């Protein structure tokens, strides 16, 4: 039997978290699978589940002062339909799982699951996403790259809840997302890639990229991005070899049931090259 608590308000949920060890549960689409019993019996939870999926305070999606705030209980389906959500996030969600899963699953849950192969993480990394963590005592903000420590590991304290995901709203000249999997939909990533770029005239003013499923955490290199910022568009292709050298020690994939390390590494390097060429092509056309 799975023991659970169902608070009616966010303050009540935080009080529950303060006084006992609980496992937060919103949609449960990752958590219920991870805790399932192969014998066909009920899932096994180390601690009682705290169901927060019904909290009205956590379901909202709104924009204020250039910041998009997505509540922790907002479903993937509702996020997909909201006009203010960046296209790169919508691209990731649209090919993620099945419609039934998207109707129940949440962005916050995908983040807290902290899988290296999570579809939404690379876009969230390049967008500069900040997470709002709350307890009865305080509220704090943490960049997503600092929140995730490793596979299944986060910096969420035992008395805290992830209550909101905040994304700065900006415009980009290039928005690129690619997921490599066994099929086009309802499949786990072998490799995923997200990239954003801004251009002014013939100059790259901002360029970001993040790669998923090739290391214990999403790979993003500030050194590589700094190499490309301030460069002329025509010079981008010539920097690809140097770029790959920077990423070589960072790309450390594993062999698993979905793919092998060699394939993942090769695909990651090809996606870096393809993205840079896309930036050069798209921005050159825009001139």
mmCIF file of C-alpha atoms in Angstrom:
data_model
loop_
_atom_site.group_PDB
_atom_site.id
_atom_site.type_symbol
_atom_site.label_atom_id
_atom_site.label_comp_id
_atom_site.label_asym_id
_atom_site.label_seq_id
_atom_site.Cartn_x
_atom_site.Cartn_y
_atom_site.Cartn_z
ATOM 1 C CA UNK A 1 0.000 0.000 0.000
ATOM 2 C CA UNK A 2 1.237 3.500 -0.905
ATOM 3 C CA UNK A 3 0.746 5.932 1.968
ATOM 4 C CA UNK A 4 -0.071 9.442 0.798
ATOM 5 C CA UNK A 5 -0.994 12.909 1.985
ATOM 6 C CA UNK A 6 -3.198 15.263 -0.057
ATOM 7 C CA UNK A 7 -2.917 18.877 1.105
ATOM 8 C CA UNK A 8 -5.566 21.389 0.041
ATOM 9 C CA UNK A 9 -3.235 24.403 -0.062
ATOM 10 C CA UNK A 10 0.448 25.119 -0.635
ATOM 11 C CA UNK A 11 1.026 26.277 2.979
ATOM 12 C CA UNK A 12 -0.454 22.988 4.182
ATOM 13 C CA UNK A 13 1.822 21.049 1.832
ATOM 14 C CA UNK A 14 4.861 22.914 3.136
ATOM 15 C CA UNK A 15 3.830 22.169 6.720
ATOM 16 C CA UNK A 16 3.673 18.471 5.872
ATOM 17 C CA UNK A 17 7.166 18.699 4.337
ATOM 18 C CA UNK A 18 8.491 20.468 7.411
ATOM 19 C CA UNK A 19 7.455 17.784 9.880
ATOM 20 C CA UNK A 20 8.161 14.522 8.068
ATOM 21 C CA UNK A 21 10.086 12.964 5.200
ATOM 22 C CA UNK A 22 7.836 12.834 2.134
ATOM 23 C CA UNK A 23 8.133 12.232 -1.605
ATOM 24 C CA UNK A 24 6.482 15.050 -3.613
ATOM 25 C CA UNK A 25 4.256 13.749 -6.407
ATOM 26 C CA UNK A 26 2.517 15.879 -9.052
ATOM 27 C CA UNK A 27 1.726 13.870 -12.191
ATOM 28 C CA UNK A 28 3.608 10.753 -11.128
ATOM 29 C CA UNK A 29 4.493 9.748 -14.690
ATOM 30 C CA UNK A 30 8.208 9.407 -13.880
ATOM 31 C CA UNK A 31 7.951 8.564 -10.204
ATOM 32 C CA UNK A 32 5.401 5.762 -10.473
ATOM 33 C CA UNK A 33 7.480 4.055 -13.157
ATOM 34 C CA UNK A 34 10.700 4.416 -11.176
ATOM 35 C CA UNK A 35 9.069 2.986 -8.032
ATOM 36 C CA UNK A 36 7.115 0.232 -9.765
ATOM 37 C CA UNK A 37 7.282 -3.361 -8.622
ATOM 38 C CA UNK A 38 8.230 -5.859 -11.313
ATOM 39 C CA UNK A 39 6.054 -8.420 -9.533
ATOM 40 C CA UNK A 40 2.964 -6.436 -10.519
ATOM 41 C CA UNK A 41 2.196 -5.300 -6.980
ATOM 42 C CA UNK A 42 1.816 -1.681 -5.840
ATOM 43 C CA UNK A 43 4.791 0.681 -6.239
ATOM 44 C CA UNK A 44 7.191 0.800 -3.305
ATOM 45 C CA UNK A 45 7.883 4.233 -1.811
ATOM 46 C CA UNK A 46 10.528 4.725 0.880
ATOM 47 C CA UNK A 47 8.398 7.500 2.389
ATOM 48 C CA UNK A 48 4.751 8.589 2.113
ATOM 49 C CA UNK A 49 3.826 10.448 -1.072
ATOM 50 C CA UNK A 50 2.807 14.106 -0.907
ATOM 51 C CA UNK A 51 0.354 14.731 -3.750
ATOM 52 C CA UNK A 52 0.698 18.330 -4.947
ATOM 53 C CA UNK A 53 -0.815 17.898 -8.408
ATOM 54 C CA UNK A 54 -4.153 19.320 -7.304
ATOM 55 C CA UNK A 55 -2.870 22.530 -5.725
ATOM 56 C CA UNK A 56 -4.366 25.539 -7.511
ATOM 57 C CA UNK A 57 -1.419 27.742 -6.444
ATOM 58 C CA UNK A 58 0.933 25.576 -8.508
ATOM 59 C CA UNK A 59 -1.075 25.264 -11.723
ATOM 60 C CA UNK A 60 -0.645 28.757 -13.141
ATOM 61 C CA UNK A 61 1.352 29.896 -16.167
ATOM 62 C CA UNK A 62 1.930 33.643 -16.448
ATOM 63 C CA UNK A 63 4.301 36.334 -17.674
ATOM 64 C CA UNK A 64 5.382 39.333 -15.618
ATOM 65 C CA UNK A 65 8.289 41.741 -16.131
ATOM 66 C CA UNK A 66 9.744 39.612 -18.917
ATOM 67 C CA UNK A 67 9.731 36.395 -16.876
ATOM 68 C CA UNK A 68 7.607 33.359 -17.727
ATOM 69 C CA UNK A 69 6.565 31.538 -14.552
ATOM 70 C CA UNK A 70 5.294 27.964 -14.819
ATOM 71 C CA UNK A 71 3.756 26.430 -11.710
ATOM 72 C CA UNK A 72 5.056 23.077 -10.525
ATOM 73 C CA UNK A 73 1.672 21.404 -11.083
ATOM 74 C CA UNK A 74 1.118 22.792 -14.609
ATOM 75 C CA UNK A 75 0.871 19.822 -16.964
ATOM 76 C CA UNK A 76 3.028 19.402 -20.032
ATOM 77 C CA UNK A 77 -0.117 19.602 -22.167
ATOM 78 C CA UNK A 78 -1.089 22.982 -20.692
ATOM 79 C CA UNK A 79 2.452 24.285 -21.184
ATOM 80 C CA UNK A 80 2.376 23.163 -24.807
ATOM 81 C CA UNK A 81 -0.773 25.223 -25.408
ATOM 82 C CA UNK A 82 0.392 28.451 -23.748
ATOM 83 C CA UNK A 83 1.398 31.181 -26.243
ATOM 84 C CA UNK A 84 4.200 32.621 -24.095
ATOM 85 C CA UNK A 85 6.172 29.377 -23.782
ATOM 86 C CA UNK A 86 9.360 29.467 -25.924
ATOM 87 C CA UNK A 87 9.215 27.371 -29.092
ATOM 88 C CA UNK A 88 12.292 25.373 -28.101
ATOM 89 C CA UNK A 89 10.477 24.128 -24.972
ATOM 90 C CA UNK A 90 7.362 23.329 -26.988
ATOM 91 C CA UNK A 91 9.463 21.369 -29.489
ATOM 92 C CA UNK A 92 10.837 19.190 -26.705
ATOM 93 C CA UNK A 93 7.439 18.631 -25.089
ATOM 94 C CA UNK A 94 5.643 17.932 -28.382
ATOM 95 C CA UNK A 95 7.754 14.829 -29.074
ATOM 96 C CA UNK A 96 7.960 13.772 -25.448
ATOM 97 C CA UNK A 97 6.103 10.636 -24.350
ATOM 98 C CA UNK A 98 2.439 10.248 -25.385
ATOM 99 C CA UNK A 99 -0.584 12.594 -25.140
ATOM 100 C CA UNK A 100 -1.810 10.687 -22.088
ATOM 101 C CA UNK A 101 1.513 11.224 -20.310
ATOM 102 C CA UNK A 102 1.607 14.909 -21.278
ATOM 103 C CA UNK A 103 -1.881 15.362 -19.822
ATOM 104 C CA UNK A 104 -0.633 14.197 -16.418
ATOM 105 C CA UNK A 105 3.115 14.838 -16.336
ATOM 106 C CA UNK A 106 4.656 18.158 -15.309
ATOM 107 C CA UNK A 107 7.724 20.150 -16.273
ATOM 108 C CA UNK A 108 8.716 20.383 -12.609
ATOM 109 C CA UNK A 109 8.518 16.610 -12.325
ATOM 110 C CA UNK A 110 10.732 16.129 -15.379
ATOM 111 C CA UNK A 111 13.273 18.439 -13.749
ATOM 112 C CA UNK A 112 13.144 16.786 -10.313
ATOM 113 C CA UNK A 113 13.479 13.332 -11.840
ATOM 114 C CA UNK A 114 16.949 14.569 -12.868
ATOM 115 C CA UNK A 115 17.467 12.059 -15.645
ATOM 116 C CA UNK A 116 20.420 12.861 -17.937
ATOM 117 C CA UNK A 117 18.098 11.949 -20.829
ATOM 118 C CA UNK A 118 15.183 14.185 -19.762
ATOM 119 C CA UNK A 119 13.818 15.813 -22.919
ATOM 120 C CA UNK A 120 13.139 19.261 -21.471
ATOM 121 C CA UNK A 121 16.458 19.797 -19.700
ATOM 122 C CA UNK A 122 18.676 20.951 -22.622
ATOM 123 C CA UNK A 123 16.175 23.672 -23.662
ATOM 124 C CA UNK A 124 15.776 24.782 -20.049
ATOM 125 C CA UNK A 125 19.551 24.993 -19.612
ATOM 126 C CA UNK A 126 20.107 27.235 -22.643
ATOM 127 C CA UNK A 127 17.165 29.449 -21.685
ATOM 128 C CA UNK A 128 18.775 30.283 -18.334
ATOM 129 C CA UNK A 129 15.965 28.729 -16.323
ATOM 130 C CA UNK A 130 15.719 29.492 -12.613
ATOM 131 C CA UNK A 131 13.828 27.310 -10.125
ATOM 132 C CA UNK A 132 11.824 28.647 -7.185
ATOM 133 C CA UNK A 133 12.201 26.453 -4.097
ATOM 134 C CA UNK A 134 10.035 27.082 -1.067
ATOM 135 C CA UNK A 135 9.809 25.906 2.532
ATOM 136 C CA UNK A 136 7.828 27.224 5.496
ATOM 137 C CA UNK A 137 10.864 29.279 6.486
ATOM 138 C CA UNK A 138 12.045 30.781 3.205
ATOM 139 C CA UNK A 139 11.983 30.911 -0.564
ATOM 140 C CA UNK A 140 15.110 30.681 -2.684
ATOM 141 C CA UNK A 141 16.045 30.773 -6.357
ATOM 142 C CA UNK A 142 18.475 28.352 -7.953
ATOM 143 C CA UNK A 143 19.667 28.106 -11.573
ATOM 144 C CA UNK A 144 18.694 24.760 -13.038
ATOM 145 C CA UNK A 145 22.342 23.778 -13.609
ATOM 146 C CA UNK A 146 22.977 24.155 -9.863
ATOM 147 C CA UNK A 147 19.794 22.336 -8.887
ATOM 148 C CA UNK A 148 20.636 19.057 -10.633
ATOM 149 C CA UNK A 149 23.634 17.294 -9.078
ATOM 150 C CA UNK A 150 23.571 14.014 -11.017
ATOM 151 C CA UNK A 151 21.277 11.202 -12.170
ATOM 152 C CA UNK A 152 18.266 11.276 -9.843
ATOM 153 C CA UNK A 153 20.014 13.744 -7.523
ATOM 154 C CA UNK A 154 19.002 17.346 -6.848
ATOM 155 C CA UNK A 155 19.622 20.137 -4.363
ATOM 156 C CA UNK A 156 16.011 20.091 -3.167
ATOM 157 C CA UNK A 157 16.027 20.067 0.646
ATOM 158 C CA UNK A 158 13.758 17.670 2.550
ATOM 159 C CA UNK A 159 11.577 20.549 3.797
ATOM 160 C CA UNK A 160 11.280 22.243 0.386
ATOM 161 C CA UNK A 161 9.071 22.010 -2.667
ATOM 162 C CA UNK A 162 9.882 23.125 -6.187
ATOM 163 C CA UNK A 163 6.977 25.525 -6.649
ATOM 164 C CA UNK A 164 7.756 27.256 -9.943
ATOM 165 C CA UNK A 165 9.965 27.244 -13.023
ATOM 166 C CA UNK A 166 11.006 30.683 -14.293
ATOM 167 C CA UNK A 167 12.235 31.360 -17.830
ATOM 168 C CA UNK A 168 13.474 34.772 -19.037
ATOM 169 C CA UNK A 169 11.556 35.784 -22.162
ATOM 170 C CA UNK A 170 13.965 36.782 -24.930
ATOM 171 C CA UNK A 171 14.002 36.656 -28.712
ATOM 172 C CA UNK A 172 16.602 34.620 -30.590
ATOM 173 C CA UNK A 173 17.592 34.547 -34.248
ATOM 174 C CA UNK A 174 18.252 30.803 -34.137
ATOM 175 C CA UNK A 175 16.325 28.251 -32.076
ATOM 176 C CA UNK A 176 17.380 24.642 -32.589
ATOM 177 C CA UNK A 177 16.254 21.417 -30.897
ATOM 178 C CA UNK A 178 16.998 17.849 -31.901
ATOM 179 C CA UNK A 179 16.158 14.578 -30.208
ATOM 180 C CA UNK A 180 17.717 11.354 -31.456
ATOM 181 C CA UNK A 181 15.732 8.278 -30.438
ATOM 182 C CA UNK A 182 14.602 4.893 -31.716
ATOM 183 C CA UNK A 183 11.482 6.504 -33.189
ATOM 184 C CA UNK A 184 10.022 9.984 -33.628
ATOM 185 C CA UNK A 185 7.584 9.957 -30.709
ATOM 186 C CA UNK A 186 6.970 8.235 -27.378
ATOM 187 C CA UNK A 187 10.623 7.215 -27.052
ATOM 188 C CA UNK A 188 13.468 7.922 -24.632
ATOM 189 C CA UNK A 189 16.379 10.017 -25.892
ATOM 190 C CA UNK A 190 19.631 8.522 -27.071
ATOM 191 C CA UNK A 191 20.976 12.067 -27.423
ATOM 192 C CA UNK A 192 19.228 15.439 -27.259
ATOM 193 C CA UNK A 193 20.518 18.875 -28.207
ATOM 194 C CA UNK A 194 19.295 22.443 -27.736
ATOM 195 C CA UNK A 195 20.813 25.612 -29.126
ATOM 196 C CA UNK A 196 19.975 29.325 -29.178
ATOM 197 C CA UNK A 197 21.756 32.194 -30.892
ATOM 198 C CA UNK A 198 21.478 35.964 -31.320
ATOM 199 C CA UNK A 199 23.031 37.898 -34.176
ATOM 200 C CA UNK A 200 23.655 41.580 -34.778
ATOM 201 C CA UNK A 201 24.653 42.395 -38.335
ATOM 202 C CA UNK A 202 27.350 39.875 -39.255
ATOM 203 C CA UNK A 203 28.323 39.224 -35.633
ATOM 204 C CA UNK A 204 27.262 36.512 -33.183
ATOM 205 C CA UNK A 205 26.325 38.275 -29.950
ATOM 206 C CA UNK A 206 25.068 35.261 -28.001
ATOM 207 C CA UNK A 207 25.271 31.532 -28.669
ATOM 208 C CA UNK A 208 24.290 28.732 -26.308
ATOM 209 C CA UNK A 209 24.119 24.967 -26.571
ATOM 210 C CA UNK A 210 23.320 22.064 -24.248
ATOM 211 C CA UNK A 211 23.510 18.322 -24.839
ATOM 212 C CA UNK A 212 21.517 15.655 -23.003
ATOM 213 C CA UNK A 213 22.091 11.915 -22.405
ATOM 214 C CA UNK A 214 25.870 12.075 -22.941
ATOM 215 C CA UNK A 215 27.043 12.576 -19.332
ATOM 216 C CA UNK A 216 25.685 12.314 -15.771
ATOM 217 C CA UNK A 217 24.288 15.838 -16.191
ATOM 218 C CA UNK A 218 23.345 17.986 -19.166
ATOM 219 C CA UNK A 219 26.527 19.213 -20.853
ATOM 220 C CA UNK A 220 26.889 22.951 -21.347
ATOM 221 C CA UNK A 221 30.290 24.593 -21.814
ATOM 222 C CA UNK A 222 30.647 28.298 -21.093
ATOM 223 C CA UNK A 223 34.177 28.094 -22.533
ATOM 224 C CA UNK A 224 32.822 26.871 -25.867
ATOM 225 C CA UNK A 225 30.118 29.514 -25.921
ATOM 226 C CA UNK A 226 32.605 32.291 -25.159
ATOM 227 C CA UNK A 227 34.732 31.069 -28.061
ATOM 228 C CA UNK A 228 31.855 31.787 -30.438
ATOM 229 C CA UNK A 229 30.489 35.034 -29.003
ATOM 230 C CA UNK A 230 31.672 38.128 -30.824
ATOM 231 C CA UNK A 231 32.739 36.133 -33.883
ATOM 232 C CA UNK A 232 31.729 36.939 -37.417
ATOM 233 C CA UNK A 233 29.176 34.605 -38.962
ATOM 234 C CA UNK A 234 31.545 33.626 -41.755
ATOM 235 C CA UNK A 235 34.115 32.413 -39.190
ATOM 236 C CA UNK A 236 31.829 29.980 -37.340
ATOM 237 C CA UNK A 237 32.487 26.916 -39.510
ATOM 238 C CA UNK A 238 36.242 27.256 -39.059
ATOM 239 C CA UNK A 239 35.861 27.075 -35.281
ATOM 240 C CA UNK A 240 34.118 23.683 -35.261
ATOM 241 C CA UNK A 241 37.323 21.595 -34.734
ATOM 242 C CA UNK A 242 38.328 23.740 -31.747
ATOM 243 C CA UNK A 243 34.790 23.546 -30.427
ATOM 244 C CA UNK A 244 34.797 19.751 -30.559
ATOM 245 C CA UNK A 245 38.081 19.633 -28.649
ATOM 246 C CA UNK A 246 36.480 21.597 -25.824
ATOM 247 C CA UNK A 247 33.534 19.208 -25.686
ATOM 248 C CA UNK A 248 35.599 15.986 -25.966
ATOM 249 C CA UNK A 249 36.313 15.603 -22.211
ATOM 250 C CA UNK A 250 32.781 16.710 -21.297
ATOM 251 C CA UNK A 251 30.957 14.150 -23.434
ATOM 252 C CA UNK A 252 31.093 10.943 -21.354
ATOM 253 C CA UNK A 253 28.163 8.746 -22.410
ATOM 254 C CA UNK A 254 27.401 5.230 -21.198
ATOM 255 C CA UNK A 255 26.241 2.008 -22.799
ATOM 256 C CA UNK A 256 22.647 1.144 -21.938
ATOM 257 C CA UNK A 257 19.587 -0.544 -23.427
ATOM 258 C CA UNK A 258 18.873 2.432 -25.700
ATOM 259 C CA UNK A 259 22.294 2.998 -27.234
ATOM 260 C CA UNK A 260 26.038 2.636 -26.785
ATOM 261 C CA UNK A 261 28.640 5.181 -25.768
ATOM 262 C CA UNK A 262 30.414 5.317 -29.126
ATOM 263 C CA UNK A 263 27.218 6.087 -31.027
ATOM 264 C CA UNK A 264 26.161 8.740 -28.525
ATOM 265 C CA UNK A 265 29.542 10.441 -28.689
ATOM 266 C CA UNK A 266 29.546 10.483 -32.479
ATOM 267 C CA UNK A 267 26.004 11.847 -32.646
ATOM 268 C CA UNK A 268 26.770 14.563 -30.085
ATOM 269 C CA UNK A 269 29.731 15.779 -32.126
ATOM 270 C CA UNK A 270 27.690 15.715 -35.324
ATOM 271 C CA UNK A 271 24.922 17.735 -33.673
ATOM 272 C CA UNK A 272 27.430 20.356 -32.523
ATOM 273 C CA UNK A 273 28.667 20.672 -36.090
ATOM 274 C CA UNK A 274 25.151 20.702 -37.546
ATOM 275 C CA UNK A 275 23.972 23.372 -35.119
ATOM 276 C CA UNK A 276 26.920 25.662 -35.869
ATOM 277 C CA UNK A 277 26.309 25.268 -39.599
ATOM 278 C CA UNK A 278 22.613 26.021 -39.021
ATOM 279 C CA UNK A 279 23.600 29.202 -37.188
ATOM 280 C CA UNK A 280 25.911 30.253 -40.007
ATOM 281 C CA UNK A 281 23.291 29.493 -42.657
ATOM 282 C CA UNK A 282 20.264 30.974 -40.914
ATOM 283 C CA UNK A 283 21.983 34.159 -39.836
ATOM 284 C CA UNK A 284 23.623 34.654 -43.215
ATOM 285 C CA UNK A 285 20.169 34.441 -44.810
ATOM 286 C CA UNK A 286 18.796 36.943 -42.323
ATOM 287 C CA UNK A 287 21.313 39.611 -43.396
#
